[in-house]
Amino acid sequence: MSNKYPVDGSILSDHEEKPRWIIIRFIGRGASSRIYEAYDQLLKQSVAIKVGIKTIEGEHWSKIKSILESEYTILTQIKHQSSIPQPIYLYASRTSAPFIVMELLSLSISELRKRQVSHRFSQRCAIEISLYMLIAIRQFHECGYVHRDIKPV
């Protein structure tokens, strides 16, 4: 994969260059990554793929690779938590975009909100979602980690 973002229908390969994941759709983005829903042809299930992106022109893949490798290690160490997606695969090439394949938990909060008739959650629903998010954050902290990038939708 080059420096371009994957598009719907594109296929990502594993380290052995075997085509494995078919990109279904873009889900969201962070400061240094983009998240996609994909279909894993080996596991026969939908997954989430977090693809590292270069944020600065001339930035080396090694920095982004290091960030995703650390994230994958953390996910592997806390995979017993129910609110944390299970890691499946880490692709960490020196010459192209690294990515993490992980369990796809559900629709994003943003997608669920947009499905509401008013594009808003009821107060009760918003409180319940907030409580589940706080539980997930607490589980993360109990494993000895601090997220450092929690933000509202």
Short mmCIF file of C-alpha atoms in Angstrom, two decimals:
data_model
loop_
_atom_site.label_atom_id
_atom_site.label_comp_id
_atom_site.label_asym_id
_atom_site.label_seq_id
_atom_site.Cartn_x
_atom_site.Cartn_y
_atom_site.Cartn_z
CA MET A 1 0.00 0.00 0.00
CA SER A 2 1.36 3.42 -0.90
CA ASN A 3 0.94 6.70 0.99
CA LYS A 4 -2.62 6.99 -0.42
CA TYR A 5 -5.58 6.10 1.76
CA PRO A 6 -7.40 2.84 1.07
CA VAL A 7 -10.71 3.21 -0.73
CA ASP A 8 -13.82 1.04 -0.60
CA GLY A 9 -13.15 -2.23 -2.38
CA SER A 10 -9.36 -2.03 -2.13
CA ILE A 11 -7.54 -5.05 -0.73
CA LEU A 12 -4.80 -5.06 1.91
CA SER A 13 -2.30 -7.90 2.02
CA ASP A 14 -0.47 -9.54 4.89
CA HIS A 15 3.33 -9.74 5.31
CA GLU A 16 3.47 -12.56 2.78
CA GLU A 17 1.70 -10.34 0.21
CA LYS A 18 -1.40 -12.56 0.34
CA PRO A 19 -4.57 -10.50 -0.23
CA ARG A 20 -6.63 -10.81 2.94
CA TRP A 21 -8.70 -7.74 3.88
CA ILE A 22 -11.25 -6.03 1.65
CA ILE A 23 -11.99 -2.44 2.66
CA ILE A 24 -15.74 -1.96 3.05
CA ARG A 25 -16.00 1.62 4.27
CA PHE A 26 -14.31 4.49 6.08
CA ILE A 27 -15.34 4.74 9.76
CA GLY A 28 -13.34 7.64 11.20
CA ARG A 29 -9.96 9.19 11.76
CA GLY A 30 -7.55 10.25 14.46
CA ALA A 31 -4.49 12.46 14.52
CA SER A 32 -2.25 9.86 12.89
CA SER A 33 -4.59 7.18 11.58
CA ARG A 34 -7.74 6.36 9.66
CA ILE A 35 -10.14 3.59 10.67
CA TYR A 36 -11.96 1.36 8.19
CA GLU A 37 -14.38 -1.49 8.31
CA ALA A 38 -13.04 -4.40 6.29
CA TYR A 39 -13.83 -8.03 5.58
CA ASP A 40 -11.22 -10.58 6.65
CA GLN A 41 -11.26 -13.31 3.99
CA LEU A 42 -9.36 -15.75 6.22
CA LEU A 43 -11.49 -15.35 9.36
CA LYS A 44 -14.69 -14.76 7.33
CA GLN A 45 -15.78 -11.78 9.43
CA SER A 46 -15.90 -8.01 9.50
CA VAL A 47 -13.00 -6.32 11.27
CA ALA A 48 -11.73 -2.82 11.99
CA ILE A 49 -8.44 -1.71 10.42
CA LYS A 50 -6.50 1.23 11.79
CA VAL A 51 -4.13 2.52 9.10
CA GLY A 52 -1.27 4.83 10.05
CA ILE A 53 -1.02 8.06 8.06
CA LYS A 54 1.79 10.52 7.56
CA THR A 55 0.81 13.84 9.13
CA ILE A 56 3.92 15.76 8.11
CA GLU A 57 5.39 15.80 4.60
CA GLY A 58 8.59 13.75 4.58
CA GLU A 59 7.70 11.95 7.82
CA HIS A 60 9.14 8.44 7.99
CA TRP A 61 6.95 5.36 8.31
CA SER A 62 9.20 4.20 11.18
CA LYS A 63 7.68 6.78 13.58
CA ILE A 64 4.10 5.82 12.68
CA LYS A 65 5.03 2.13 12.75
CA SER A 66 6.41 2.57 16.27
CA ILE A 67 3.18 4.21 17.47
CA LEU A 68 1.00 1.43 16.04
CA GLU A 69 3.33 -1.28 17.37
CA SER A 70 2.98 0.22 20.87
CA GLU A 71 -0.79 0.37 20.50
CA TYR A 72 -0.91 -3.25 19.31
CA THR A 73 1.20 -4.34 22.29
CA ILE A 74 -1.16 -2.56 24.68
CA LEU A 75 -4.24 -4.09 23.01
CA THR A 76 -2.64 -7.53 23.31
CA GLN A 77 -1.95 -7.00 27.01
CA ILE A 78 -5.49 -5.84 27.85
CA LYS A 79 -7.44 -8.03 25.44
CA HIS A 80 -9.36 -9.67 28.29
CA GLN A 81 -11.39 -6.47 28.80
CA SER A 82 -14.86 -6.70 27.21
CA SER A 83 -14.94 -3.08 26.06
CA ILE A 84 -11.55 -3.24 24.33
CA PRO A 85 -11.35 -4.53 20.73
CA GLN A 86 -9.37 -7.74 20.39
CA PRO A 87 -6.19 -7.34 18.30
CA ILE A 88 -5.94 -9.68 15.32
CA TYR A 89 -2.94 -8.68 13.20
CA LEU A 90 -0.18 -6.06 12.98
CA TYR A 91 1.30 -5.09 9.62
CA ALA A 92 4.42 -3.02 10.19
CA SER A 93 6.28 -2.49 6.93
CA ARG A 94 9.29 -0.18 6.69
CA THR A 95 8.19 1.19 3.34
CA SER A 96 4.41 1.53 3.44
CA ALA A 97 1.57 2.42 5.77
CA PRO A 98 1.46 0.21 8.86
CA PHE A 99 -1.91 -1.02 10.10
CA ILE A 100 -3.58 -2.89 12.93
CA VAL A 101 -6.45 -5.29 12.31
CA MET A 102 -8.78 -5.66 15.28
CA GLU A 103 -12.20 -6.83 16.30
CA LEU A 104 -15.03 -4.61 15.06
CA LEU A 105 -17.11 -3.93 18.17
CA SER A 106 -20.12 -2.03 16.81
CA LEU A 107 -21.15 1.09 14.97
CA SER A 108 -19.41 4.25 16.16
CA ILE A 109 -21.21 6.61 18.54
CA SER A 110 -21.36 9.15 15.71
CA GLU A 111 -23.00 6.62 13.37
CA LEU A 112 -25.54 5.64 16.02
CA ARG A 113 -26.36 9.31 16.68
CA LYS A 114 -26.90 9.98 12.96
CA ARG A 115 -29.39 7.10 12.83
CA GLN A 116 -31.63 8.85 15.34
CA VAL A 117 -34.59 10.71 13.81
CA SER A 118 -33.45 13.95 15.46
CA HIS A 119 -29.73 13.10 14.99
CA ARG A 120 -29.51 13.36 18.78
CA PHE A 121 -29.64 10.91 21.65
CA SER A 122 -32.21 11.27 24.39
CA GLN A 123 -30.79 12.49 27.68
CA ARG A 124 -31.21 9.01 29.19
CA CYS A 125 -29.44 7.36 26.25
CA ALA A 126 -26.59 9.90 26.35
CA ILE A 127 -26.10 9.22 30.07
CA GLU A 128 -26.08 5.44 29.51
CA ILE A 129 -23.53 5.75 26.69
CA SER A 130 -21.39 7.99 28.89
CA LEU A 131 -21.47 5.43 31.70
CA TYR A 132 -20.35 2.63 29.35
CA MET A 133 -17.54 4.86 28.08
CA LEU A 134 -16.43 5.62 31.64
CA ILE A 135 -16.40 1.90 32.43
CA ALA A 136 -14.18 1.29 29.38
CA ILE A 137 -11.83 4.10 30.42
CA ARG A 138 -11.71 2.72 33.96
CA GLN A 139 -10.87 -0.77 32.64
CA PHE A 140 -8.07 0.76 30.57
CA HIS A 141 -6.70 2.64 33.59
CA GLU A 142 -6.94 -0.47 35.79
CA CYS A 143 -4.59 -2.17 33.33
CA GLY A 144 -2.03 0.57 34.04
CA TYR A 145 -2.52 2.77 30.98
CA VAL A 146 -3.68 6.34 30.36
CA HIS A 147 -5.28 7.02 26.97
CA ARG A 148 -4.27 10.72 26.50
CA ASP A 149 -6.55 11.27 23.48
CA ILE A 150 -10.15 11.06 24.68
CA LYS A 151 -12.38 13.66 23.05
CA PRO A 152 -16.10 14.27 22.54
CA VAL A 153 -17.74 13.19 19.29
#
